Coordinates of C-alpha atoms and ligand atoms in Angstrom, one line a residue:
M3 CA 0.0 0.0 0.0
A4 CA 1.3 3.4 -0.9
L5 CA 2.2 5.5 2.1
I6 CA -0.3 8.2 1.4
Q7 CA -3.1 5.6 1.1
L8 CA -2.0 4.0 4.3
F9 CA -2.0 7.4 6.0
I10 CA -5.6 8.0 4.9
W11 CA -6.6 4.5 6.0
I12 CA -5.1 5.0 9.4
Q13 CA -6.9 8.3 9.8
L14 CA -10.1 6.5 9.0
V15 CA -9.6 3.6 11.3
F16 CA -8.6 5.8 14.1
A17 CA -11.4 8.2 13.5
Q18 CA -14.1 5.6 14.5
A19 CA -16.1 6.2 17.6
P20 CA -14.4 9.2 19.1
Q21 CA -15.8 10.2 22.5
R22 CA -15.5 13.8 21.7
V23 CA -16.4 15.2 18.3
L24 CA -13.4 16.9 16.8
S25 CA -13.6 19.6 14.1
P26 CA -12.3 18.6 10.7
V27 CA -9.2 20.6 11.3
E28 CA -8.5 18.8 14.6
E29 CA -9.2 15.5 12.9
S30 CA -6.5 16.1 10.4
T31 CA -4.0 17.6 12.8
H32 CA -4.4 15.3 15.7
G33 CA -4.5 11.8 14.2
A34 CA -1.9 9.1 14.3
S35 CA 0.4 9.1 11.3
I36 CA 3.3 7.2 9.8
E37 CA 5.2 10.5 9.9
S38 CA 4.9 10.8 13.6
A39 CA 5.7 7.1 14.2
S40 CA 8.9 7.6 12.1
A41 CA 9.8 10.8 13.9
N42 CA 9.6 8.9 17.2
A43 CA 11.0 5.7 15.9
A44 CA 13.7 5.1 18.5
S45 CA 11.2 5.7 21.3
I46 CA 8.7 3.3 19.9
F47 CA 11.4 0.6 19.4
N48 CA 12.4 1.1 23.1
A49 CA 8.8 1.1 24.4
I50 CA 8.2 -2.3 22.7
H51 CA 11.5 -3.7 23.8
S52 CA 10.9 -2.6 27.5
S53 CA 7.2 -3.6 27.7
M54 CA 6.7 -5.7 30.9
R55 CA 10.4 -5.5 31.6
Q56 CA 11.6 -3.9 34.7
W57 CA 15.0 -2.7 33.4
G58 CA 14.2 -0.5 30.4
S59 CA 11.0 0.7 32.0
S60 CA 13.0 1.9 35.0
I61 CA 15.5 3.8 32.9
Q62 CA 12.8 5.3 30.5
H63 CA 10.3 5.7 33.3
N64 CA 7.9 8.2 31.7
G65 CA 5.6 5.8 29.8
M66 CA 3.9 7.2 26.7
S67 CA 2.2 4.0 25.5
F68 CA -0.7 1.7 26.3
F69 CA -1.0 -2.0 25.6
P70 CA -4.2 -4.1 26.0
A71 CA -3.2 -7.0 28.2
V72 CA -4.5 -10.4 29.4
V73 CA -3.5 -12.2 32.6
P74 CA -4.4 -15.8 31.9
K75 CA -6.8 -17.9 34.1
G76 CA -4.8 -19.7 36.8
T77 CA -2.4 -16.8 37.4
V78 CA -1.6 -16.4 41.1
L79 CA -1.5 -12.8 42.5
Y80 CA -0.7 -11.4 45.9
H81 CA -2.2 -8.7 48.1
G82 CA -1.1 -7.3 51.5
D83 CA -4.0 -6.1 53.7
C84 CA -5.0 -5.3 57.3
N85 CA -7.7 -7.9 57.1
P86 CA -7.9 -11.5 56.1
I87 CA -10.9 -11.0 53.9
P88 CA -10.9 -9.5 50.4
P89 CA -11.2 -5.8 50.1
T90 CA -14.7 -4.6 48.9
H91 CA -13.2 -1.5 47.1
V92 CA -10.6 -1.1 44.4
D93 CA -7.2 -2.3 45.6
W94 CA -3.8 -3.4 44.4
L95 CA -2.3 -6.8 43.6
A96 CA 1.3 -7.7 43.1
F97 CA 2.8 -10.3 40.8
E98 CA 5.5 -11.2 43.3
I99 CA 4.9 -12.4 46.8
R100 CA 7.5 -10.2 48.5
H101 CA 6.0 -7.1 46.8
A102 CA 2.7 -7.8 48.6
E103 CA 4.5 -8.7 51.8
L104 CA 5.8 -5.1 51.9
F105 CA 2.3 -4.0 52.5
T106 CA 1.6 -6.4 55.3
N107 CA 3.9 -4.9 57.9
G108 CA 2.9 -1.3 57.2
V109 CA 0.2 1.0 58.4
C110 CA -3.6 0.4 58.3
L111 CA -5.5 3.4 57.1
S112 CA -9.1 4.1 56.8
I113 CA -10.1 5.0 53.3
P114 CA -13.3 5.7 51.5
P115 CA -15.8 4.5 50.3
S116 CA -16.5 2.7 53.5
S117 CA -14.8 3.9 56.7
E118 CA -14.8 0.3 57.9
D119 CA -12.5 -0.6 55.0
S120 CA -8.9 -0.3 55.8
R121 CA -5.7 -0.9 53.9
H122 CA -2.1 -1.3 54.4
R123 CA 0.5 1.2 53.2
S124 CA 4.1 0.3 53.3
I125 CA 6.3 2.2 55.7
W126 CA 8.7 3.0 52.9
E127 CA 5.9 4.6 50.8
L128 CA 4.7 6.6 53.7
Q129 CA 8.1 8.0 54.4
L130 CA 8.4 9.2 50.8
E131 CA 4.9 10.5 50.6
G132 CA 5.8 13.3 53.0
G133 CA 2.9 12.3 55.3
W134 CA 5.4 11.0 57.8
D135 CA 8.4 13.2 58.1
D136 CA 9.6 12.6 61.6
P137 CA 10.6 9.1 62.4
K138 CA 10.0 9.7 66.1
R139 CA 6.4 10.7 65.5
P140 CA 4.3 7.6 64.6
P141 CA 2.7 7.7 61.2
P142 CA -1.1 8.4 61.0
G143 CA -3.1 5.2 61.0
V144 CA -2.6 2.1 63.1
R145 CA 0.5 0.0 62.8
R146 CA -0.1 -3.6 63.1
A147 CA 0.8 -6.9 61.4
G148 CA -1.4 -7.6 58.4
N149 CA -2.4 -10.5 56.2
L150 CA -0.9 -11.8 53.0
Q151 CA -3.8 -12.7 50.7
I152 CA -3.3 -15.0 47.8
Y153 CA -5.6 -15.0 44.8
Q154 CA -6.0 -17.0 41.6
A155 CA -7.6 -15.8 38.4
N156 CA -10.6 -17.9 37.7
R157 CA -11.0 -16.5 34.1
P158 CA -8.7 -14.5 31.8
L159 CA -8.4 -11.0 33.3
K160 CA -8.4 -8.0 30.9
F161 CA -6.2 -5.0 31.7
L162 CA -4.7 -2.0 30.2
Y163 CA -0.9 -1.9 30.7
V164 CA 0.4 1.6 31.1
D165 CA 4.1 1.4 30.4
G166 CA 7.1 3.1 32.0
M167 CA 7.2 3.4 35.8
G168 CA 3.4 3.9 35.9
A169 CA 3.1 3.3 39.6
A170 CA 5.8 5.8 40.6
K171 CA 4.1 8.6 42.5
S172 CA 6.4 11.2 41.3
D173 CA 5.6 14.6 39.8
F174 CA 8.3 14.3 37.2
G175 CA 6.4 12.5 34.5
P176 CA 5.6 8.8 35.2
M177 CA 1.9 9.8 35.9
D178 CA 1.4 11.9 32.8
A179 CA -0.1 9.1 30.8
Q180 CA -2.6 8.3 33.5
D181 CA -3.5 11.8 34.8
R182 CA -3.1 14.0 31.7
L183 CA -4.1 11.6 29.1
L184 CA -6.4 8.9 30.5
S185 CA -8.1 11.2 33.1
L186 CA -7.6 14.5 31.3
N187 CA -6.7 16.0 34.7
F188 CA -3.9 18.6 34.4
T189 CA -3.6 19.5 38.1
R190 CA -3.5 16.2 40.0
P191 CA -0.5 15.8 42.3
A192 CA 1.4 12.5 42.0
W193 CA 0.3 11.3 45.4
A194 CA -3.5 11.7 44.8
E195 CA -3.6 8.0 44.1
W196 CA -7.0 7.3 45.5
E197 CA -8.6 9.9 43.2
R198 CA -6.6 8.6 40.3
V199 CA -7.7 5.0 40.7
K200 CA -11.3 6.1 41.0
D201 CA -11.0 7.9 37.6
L202 CA -9.2 4.9 36.1
C203 CA -11.7 2.4 37.3
Q204 CA -14.5 4.5 35.9
L205 CA -12.7 4.3 32.6
A206 CA -12.2 0.6 33.0
A207 CA -15.9 0.0 33.5
G208 CA -16.7 1.7 30.1
W209 CA -13.8 -0.2 28.4
K210 CA -14.8 -3.6 29.9
L211 CA -11.5 -3.9 31.7
D212 CA -10.7 -5.5 35.1
G213 CA -8.2 -2.7 35.8
F214 CA -4.7 -1.7 35.0
I215 CA -1.1 -3.1 35.0
R216 CA 1.6 -0.7 36.1
M217 CA 5.2 -0.9 37.4
E218 CA 7.1 0.4 40.4
A219 CA 9.7 -1.7 42.2
G220 CA 7.8 -4.7 40.8
F221 CA 4.8 -5.0 38.6
E222 CA 1.3 -4.5 40.1
I223 CA -2.3 -4.5 39.2
I224 CA -5.1 -2.0 40.0
K225 CA -8.0 -4.4 40.4
C226 CA -11.2 -2.4 40.2
D227 CA -13.3 -5.2 41.7
F228 CA -11.8 -7.9 43.9
S229 CA -15.0 -9.9 43.9
D230 CA -14.8 -10.5 40.2
G231 CA -12.6 -12.9 38.3
M232 CA -10.5 -14.2 41.2
D233 CA -10.7 -16.8 44.0
L234 CA -9.1 -16.1 47.4
L235 CA -6.8 -19.1 48.0
S236 CA -5.5 -18.2 51.4
A237 CA -4.8 -15.4 53.8
R238 CA -1.7 -15.8 56.0
K239 CA -1.4 -13.7 59.2
R240 CA 2.0 -12.0 59.3
P241 CA 4.4 -12.2 62.3
P242 CA 4.0 -9.5 65.0
L243 CA 5.9 -6.3 64.0
E244 CA 8.2 -6.4 67.0
S245 CA 9.6 -9.7 65.7
G246 CA 11.4 -7.6 63.2
G247 CA 10.7 -9.9 60.3
G248 CA 11.1 -7.1 57.8
L249 CA 12.7 -7.6 54.4
S250 CA 16.2 -6.3 53.6
L251 CA 16.3 -4.1 50.6
L252 CA 19.0 -6.3 49.1
E253 CA 16.7 -9.3 49.2
Y254 CA 13.8 -7.3 47.8
M255 CA 16.0 -5.9 45.0
R256 CA 17.0 -9.5 44.1
D257 CA 13.3 -10.1 43.3
V258 CA 13.0 -6.9 41.4
S259 CA 16.2 -7.5 39.4
S260 CA 15.1 -11.0 38.5
R261 CA 12.3 -9.3 36.4
Y262 CA 14.7 -6.9 34.6
N263 CA 14.3 -8.9 31.4
G264 CA 10.6 -9.8 31.7
I265 CA 8.0 -10.8 34.1
D266 CA 8.3 -14.6 33.3
G267 CA 5.8 -17.4 33.7
S268 CA 3.5 -16.4 30.8
R269 CA 1.6 -14.3 33.3
V270 CA 0.9 -11.3 31.0
F271 CA 0.2 -11.3 27.3
L272 CA 0.2 -7.9 25.5
D273 CA -1.7 -7.0 22.3
Y274 CA 1.1 -5.1 20.4
S275 CA -1.1 -4.9 17.3
S276 CA -3.5 -2.7 19.4
M277 CA -0.7 -0.6 21.0
V278 CA -1.6 3.1 21.3
S279 CA 1.2 5.5 21.9
A280 CA 1.6 9.2 22.2
Y281 CA 4.6 8.6 19.9
F282 CA 2.2 7.8 17.0
Y283 CA 0.7 11.3 17.2
P284 CA 2.0 14.8 16.2
T285 CA 2.1 15.9 19.8
N286 CA 4.6 18.0 21.8
L287 CA 6.5 15.7 24.2
S288 CA 9.0 18.2 25.5
N289 CA 10.2 18.1 29.1
S290 CA 10.4 21.4 31.0
D291 CA 13.0 19.9 33.4
L292 CA 16.5 20.6 32.1
D293 CA 17.9 17.6 34.0
S294 CA 15.8 15.2 32.0
D295 CA 15.4 14.2 28.3
L296 CA 12.5 11.9 29.1
P297 CA 9.2 12.7 27.4
R298 CA 6.3 14.5 29.1
L299 CA 2.7 15.4 28.2
L300 CA 3.0 18.9 29.7
F301 CA 2.6 20.8 26.4
S302 CA 0.2 18.4 24.6
T303 CA -3.1 20.1 24.0
P304 CA -6.3 18.8 25.6
A305 CA -7.7 18.2 22.2
Q306 CA -4.7 16.1 21.2
L307 CA -4.8 14.1 24.5
S308 CA -8.5 13.4 24.2
R309 CA -8.0 12.3 20.6
I310 CA -5.5 9.7 21.7
R311 CA -7.8 8.6 24.5
S312 CA -10.8 8.1 22.3
D313 CA -8.7 6.2 19.8
L314 CA -7.6 3.9 22.6
G315 CA -11.2 3.4 23.8
A316 CA -12.3 2.4 20.3
L317 CA -9.5 -0.1 20.0
I318 CA -9.5 -1.7 23.4
L319 CA -12.9 -3.3 23.0
K320 CA -11.7 -5.5 20.2
A321 CA -8.1 -6.1 21.4
D322 CA -6.9 -9.7 21.5
P323 CA -3.3 -10.5 22.6
Y324 CA -3.6 -14.0 21.2
T325 CA -3.9 -12.7 17.6
S326 CA -1.2 -9.9 18.0
I327 CA 2.0 -9.8 16.1
D328 CA 4.9 -10.6 18.5
W329 CA 6.5 -7.2 17.9
Q330 CA 8.6 -7.6 21.0
G331 CA 10.2 -10.7 19.5
V332 CA 11.0 -8.8 16.3
V333 CA 12.6 -6.0 18.3
D334 CA 14.6 -8.5 20.4
M335 CA 16.0 -10.1 17.3
I336 CA 17.2 -6.7 16.1
S337 CA 18.7 -5.6 19.4
K338 CA 20.4 -8.9 20.0
E339 CA 22.0 -8.7 16.6
Y340 CA 23.5 -5.2 17.1
S341 CA 23.6 -4.4 20.8
L342 CA 27.0 -5.8 21.9
R343 CA 28.7 -5.3 18.5
L344 CA 27.8 -1.6 18.5
Q345 CA 29.0 -1.3 22.0
H346 CA 32.3 -2.9 21.1
M347 CA 32.9 -0.7 18.0
A348 CA 32.1 2.4 20.0
T349 CA 35.1 1.8 22.3
D350 CA 37.5 2.8 19.6
P351 CA 39.2 -0.5 18.8
P352 CA 41.7 -0.7 16.0
H353 CA 40.1 0.0 12.6
V354 CA 40.8 -3.5 11.4
E355 CA 38.6 -4.8 14.3
I356 CA 35.8 -2.4 13.4
L357 CA 36.0 -3.4 9.8
T358 CA 35.8 -7.1 10.7
T359 CA 32.7 -6.5 12.8
V360 CA 31.0 -4.3 10.3
N361 CA 31.6 -6.8 7.5
E362 CA 30.3 -9.6 9.7
L363 CA 27.1 -7.5 10.1
V364 CA 26.4 -6.3 6.6
N365 CA 28.3 -8.4 4.0
L366 CA 25.4 -10.9 4.1
Y367 CA 23.2 -8.2 2.5
V368 CA 25.5 -7.4 -0.4
D369 CA 25.1 -8.9 -3.8
Y370 CA 28.6 -9.4 -5.1
D371 CA 27.4 -9.2 -8.7
D372 CA 26.1 -5.7 -8.1
L373 CA 28.5 -4.1 -5.6
D374 CA 27.3 -0.6 -6.0
S375 CA 23.6 -1.2 -5.6
P376 CA 22.0 1.2 -3.1
D377 CA 19.5 -1.6 -2.3
H378 CA 22.0 -3.2 0.1
I379 CA 20.9 -0.8 2.8
E380 CA 17.3 -1.6 2.2
V381 CA 17.9 -5.3 2.1
C382 CA 19.7 -5.0 5.4
S383 CA 17.0 -2.9 6.9
Q384 CA 14.2 -5.3 6.0
H385 CA 15.9 -8.4 7.1
Y386 CA 14.1 -8.8 10.4
L387 CA 10.9 -7.3 9.2
H388 CA 10.2 -9.6 6.2
A389 CA 8.6 -12.2 8.4
V390 CA 5.9 -10.0 9.8
Q391 CA 2.8 -9.1 7.9
P392 CA 1.3 -5.9 9.4
S393 CA -2.5 -6.1 9.6
T394 CA -3.9 -3.4 12.0
A395 CA -3.3 0.3 11.6
Q396 CA -1.0 0.1 14.7
D397 CA 1.0 -2.7 13.0
H398 CA 1.7 -0.3 10.2
L399 CA 2.8 2.4 12.5
I400 CA 5.1 0.1 14.4
H401 CA 6.4 -1.3 11.2
A402 CA 7.2 2.2 10.0
A403 CA 9.0 2.9 13.3
L404 CA 11.1 -0.3 13.2
S405 CA 12.0 0.3 9.6
T406 CA 13.2 3.7 10.4
V407 CA 15.4 2.2 13.2
T408 CA 16.9 -0.6 11.1
H409 CA 17.5 1.8 8.2
K410 CA 19.4 4.1 10.5
I411 CA 21.5 1.2 11.8
C412 CA 22.2 -0.3 8.4
S413 CA 23.0 3.1 6.7
T414 CA 25.4 3.9 9.5
L415 CA 27.1 0.6 9.2
F416 CA 27.5 0.9 5.4
S417 CA 28.9 4.4 5.9
V418 CA 31.5 3.1 8.4
R419 CA 32.4 0.3 6.0
K420 CA 32.8 2.7 3.2
I421 CA 35.1 5.0 5.2
L422 CA 37.2 2.0 6.2
F423 CA 37.4 0.6 2.7
D424 CA 38.2 4.0 1.2
G425 CA 40.8 4.7 3.9
G426 CA 38.9 8.0 3.7
E427 CA 39.6 9.0 7.3
K428 CA 43.4 9.2 6.6
S429 CA 43.0 11.2 3.5
G430 CA 40.8 13.6 5.4
V431 CA 37.7 13.0 3.2
H432 CA 35.6 11.9 6.2
P433 CA 36.1 14.1 9.2
T434 CA 34.1 11.8 11.4
S435 CA 35.8 8.7 12.7
P436 CA 34.0 5.3 12.4
A437 CA 33.7 5.0 16.2
E438 CA 32.2 8.4 16.4
L439 CA 29.6 7.5 13.8
I440 CA 28.7 4.4 15.9
R441 CA 28.6 6.5 19.1
S442 CA 26.1 8.9 17.6
L443 CA 24.0 6.1 16.3
M444 CA 24.0 4.6 19.8
A445 CA 23.0 8.0 21.3
W446 CA 20.1 8.1 18.8
L447 CA 19.0 4.6 19.6
D448 CA 19.3 5.1 23.4
W449 CA 18.9 1.4 24.3
P450 CA 18.5 1.0 28.0
E451 CA 20.5 -2.2 28.1
W452 CA 23.6 -0.2 27.5
K453 CA 23.3 1.1 31.1
F454 CA 23.1 -2.4 32.5
C455 CA 25.9 -3.2 35.1
G456 CA 26.7 -6.7 33.8
Q457 CA 27.0 -9.6 36.2
C458 CA 27.3 -8.5 39.8
P459 CA 29.0 -10.4 42.7
V460 CA 26.5 -12.8 44.4
D461 CA 26.1 -10.5 47.4
E462 CA 25.2 -7.4 45.3
V463 CA 22.5 -6.4 42.8
C464 CA 22.6 -4.2 39.7
F465 CA 20.7 -1.3 41.1
V466 CA 18.7 1.3 39.1
A467 CA 16.3 3.8 40.8
V468 CA 13.0 2.0 41.0
F469 CA 10.1 3.7 42.8
P470 CA 10.2 4.3 45.8
F471 CA 14.0 3.7 46.0
G472 CA 17.1 5.3 44.6
T473 CA 18.9 8.5 44.1
A474 CA 19.6 10.5 41.0
E475 CA 23.0 8.9 40.8
D476 CA 21.3 5.4 40.8
H477 CA 19.0 6.6 37.9
F478 CA 21.7 8.0 35.7
H479 CA 24.5 5.6 36.6
P480 CA 23.2 2.2 37.7
R481 CA 25.8 0.0 39.3
C482 CA 26.3 -3.1 41.4
K483 CA 25.5 -2.3 45.1
N484 CA 25.8 -4.3 48.3
K485 CA 23.5 -4.5 51.2
T486 CA 25.1 -1.5 53.1
E487 CA 25.1 0.7 50.1
L488 CA 21.5 -0.1 49.2
E489 CA 20.3 0.8 52.6
E490 CA 21.9 4.3 52.5
F491 CA 18.9 5.8 50.7
G492 CA 17.0 8.6 52.3
R493 CA 14.1 10.9 51.6
E494 CA 16.3 13.9 51.1
T495 CA 18.2 12.4 48.2
N496 CA 15.3 10.4 46.7
Y497 CA 15.3 10.5 42.9
W498 CA 11.5 10.3 42.7
R499 CA 11.3 13.6 44.6
R500 CA 14.5 14.8 42.9
G501 CA 16.3 15.0 46.2
R502 CA 16.1 18.8 46.2
L503 CA 12.6 19.6 47.2
P504 CA 12.2 21.2 50.6
R505 CA 10.8 18.9 53.3
L506 CA 7.0 19.1 53.2
K507 CA 4.9 19.7 56.2
P508 CA 2.9 16.6 57.2
K509 CA -0.2 16.5 55.1
P510 CA -3.2 14.2 54.9
L511 CA -2.4 11.0 53.1
A512 CA -3.8 10.3 49.7
G513 CA -7.2 8.8 50.2
E514 CA -7.4 9.7 53.9
V515 CA -10.7 11.2 55.0
V516 CA -9.9 14.6 56.5
Ligands
NAG619 C1 -7.9 16.6 39.2 O1 -7.5 15.9 40.3 C2 -7.5 16.6 41.5 C3 -6.8 15.7 42.6 O2 -7.1 14.3 42.4 C4 -8.9 17.0 41.9 O3 -8.9 17.7 43.1 C5 -9.4 17.9 40.8 O4 -10.8 18.2 41.0 C6 -9.3 17.1 39.4 N1 -9.7 18.0 38.4 C7 -10.6 17.7 37.5 C8 -10.8 18.7 36.4 O5 -11.2 16.6 37.5
NAG620 C1 6.8 22.3 22.9 O1 6.3 23.2 23.8 C2 7.2 24.1 24.4 C3 6.5 24.9 25.4 O2 5.5 25.6 24.8 C4 8.0 24.9 23.3 O3 9.0 25.6 23.9 C5 8.6 23.9 22.3 O4 9.2 24.6 21.3 C6 7.6 23.0 21.7 N1 8.2 22.0 20.9 C7 7.8 21.6 19.7 C8 8.6 20.6 19.0 O5 6.8 22.2 19.2
NAG621 C1 29.8 -2.4 50.6 O1 30.6 -1.7 49.7 C2 31.2 -0.6 50.3 C3 31.8 0.3 49.2 O2 32.5 -0.5 48.3 C4 32.3 -1.1 51.3 O3 32.9 -0.1 51.9 C5 31.5 -2.0 52.3 O4 32.5 -2.6 53.1 C6 30.7 -3.0 51.6 N1 29.9 -3.7 52.6 C7 29.6 -5.0 52.7 C8 28.7 -5.5 53.7 O5 30.1 -5.7 51.8

């Protein structure tokens, strides 16, 4: 299909069933387009690569994309609570048992809608929230040992996965997709979690969803109705608080780090072919914070944001992960082919080594009967994309983005090869060195795996800032850390509050009735 036809077709597909009627001008200026997908190609590649993976989603924590998701029947999920019985209101579930355990030795708070309901907040969360500044002053609420509740899905559960660090209650971007886009609320502070989930669950009801999947230090679920779709298998009373059975951060981080490359266990299936991303749209994703080059939705217009939301609503009802193209698999094949080799070439090895590596990567795509054909770059670019047959409008947007990425990789590699063959650098024809070209390609690609620490000693973990833990240093320069180093974190230097905010006065907690 010609690009222009495709463009029109995408406009038509996305234009179905908008919740708010847009003027014709808005229609044409706010729709998803191949042009936008290509302009944000590297970000789309990374969003697909990092989906449901703790590592990349921690580095690039301002999620701009949504994926319809299914948690299969039989999946076991965990919940920490004051009570042994299931909550009657919306509440949270963890995919990992220790994540839920964190919420069983915390604080019981009364929250709406029924004042008889209570829930556990982890002590760590409360410290960061600013509601509990003085360690000598007990936090509001009652501190007592809780219950670890274990549930099993009795049917496939349908969710919307909000990517990035979507559960990080931080005012620096991770909540933009939920507050500014899904709720069209431009003033909500990060900690207004209770009001947020009320809005989200209202949306979920209209979209026939069981809730949302998000990530903090571990993946979690916002389950809008605990009485639907799950059986309570057991509720285990936790030890008395004074027994000091708390988890060490090192042991907790071992759990978190074991999901860096994926959640494992076939517990979540995503419909990539129904992915909706702000990156598909001609919207302004600038960040006002000079310290950060991560995207924000601060300057996106309400008309643009509501357009994305209505497109998502139209798609989600017919989404089906089991018919989706496995775009993450495609992206993985591409990144595994190039990741280490690019890293190696960027370290300025002798030219002969770069040439060997580049030849290894691109010679396969050269027809030696037609050495000067410009098609070589195209053949190289399409190598991993041949096998996929885009079907939905989103498939075409993703395909355009991945083609842009592979084209950039292949054209850079062919340029490097030409420089080295020509000996151009010595003769001064090419002012840029091969390693420099590779480095600027890598800067453009911005693959989070290049920040990974590698294998750590057995008593350390590769630590990146994961809400609610970590400093700015941990975010920008992850490294292996031991138990002592991990426990040195404090509110004052916390990355998620940027470590430079003045201490807040104690304030009512999110969801607390004042
Ligand atoms: C946005 O959220 C805040 C806090 O949750 C709430 O007070 C405010 O009324 C909301 N605004 C709109 C327009 O819904
Ligand atoms: C995005 O918005 C900001 C603030 O209004 C502006 O400075 C910037 O130039 C805009 N960027 C683009 C690409 O339009
Ligand atoms: C942790 O690492 C720090 C810094 O390298 C070191 O000083 C300290 O002794 C280590 N602690 C443990 C328990 O290994």
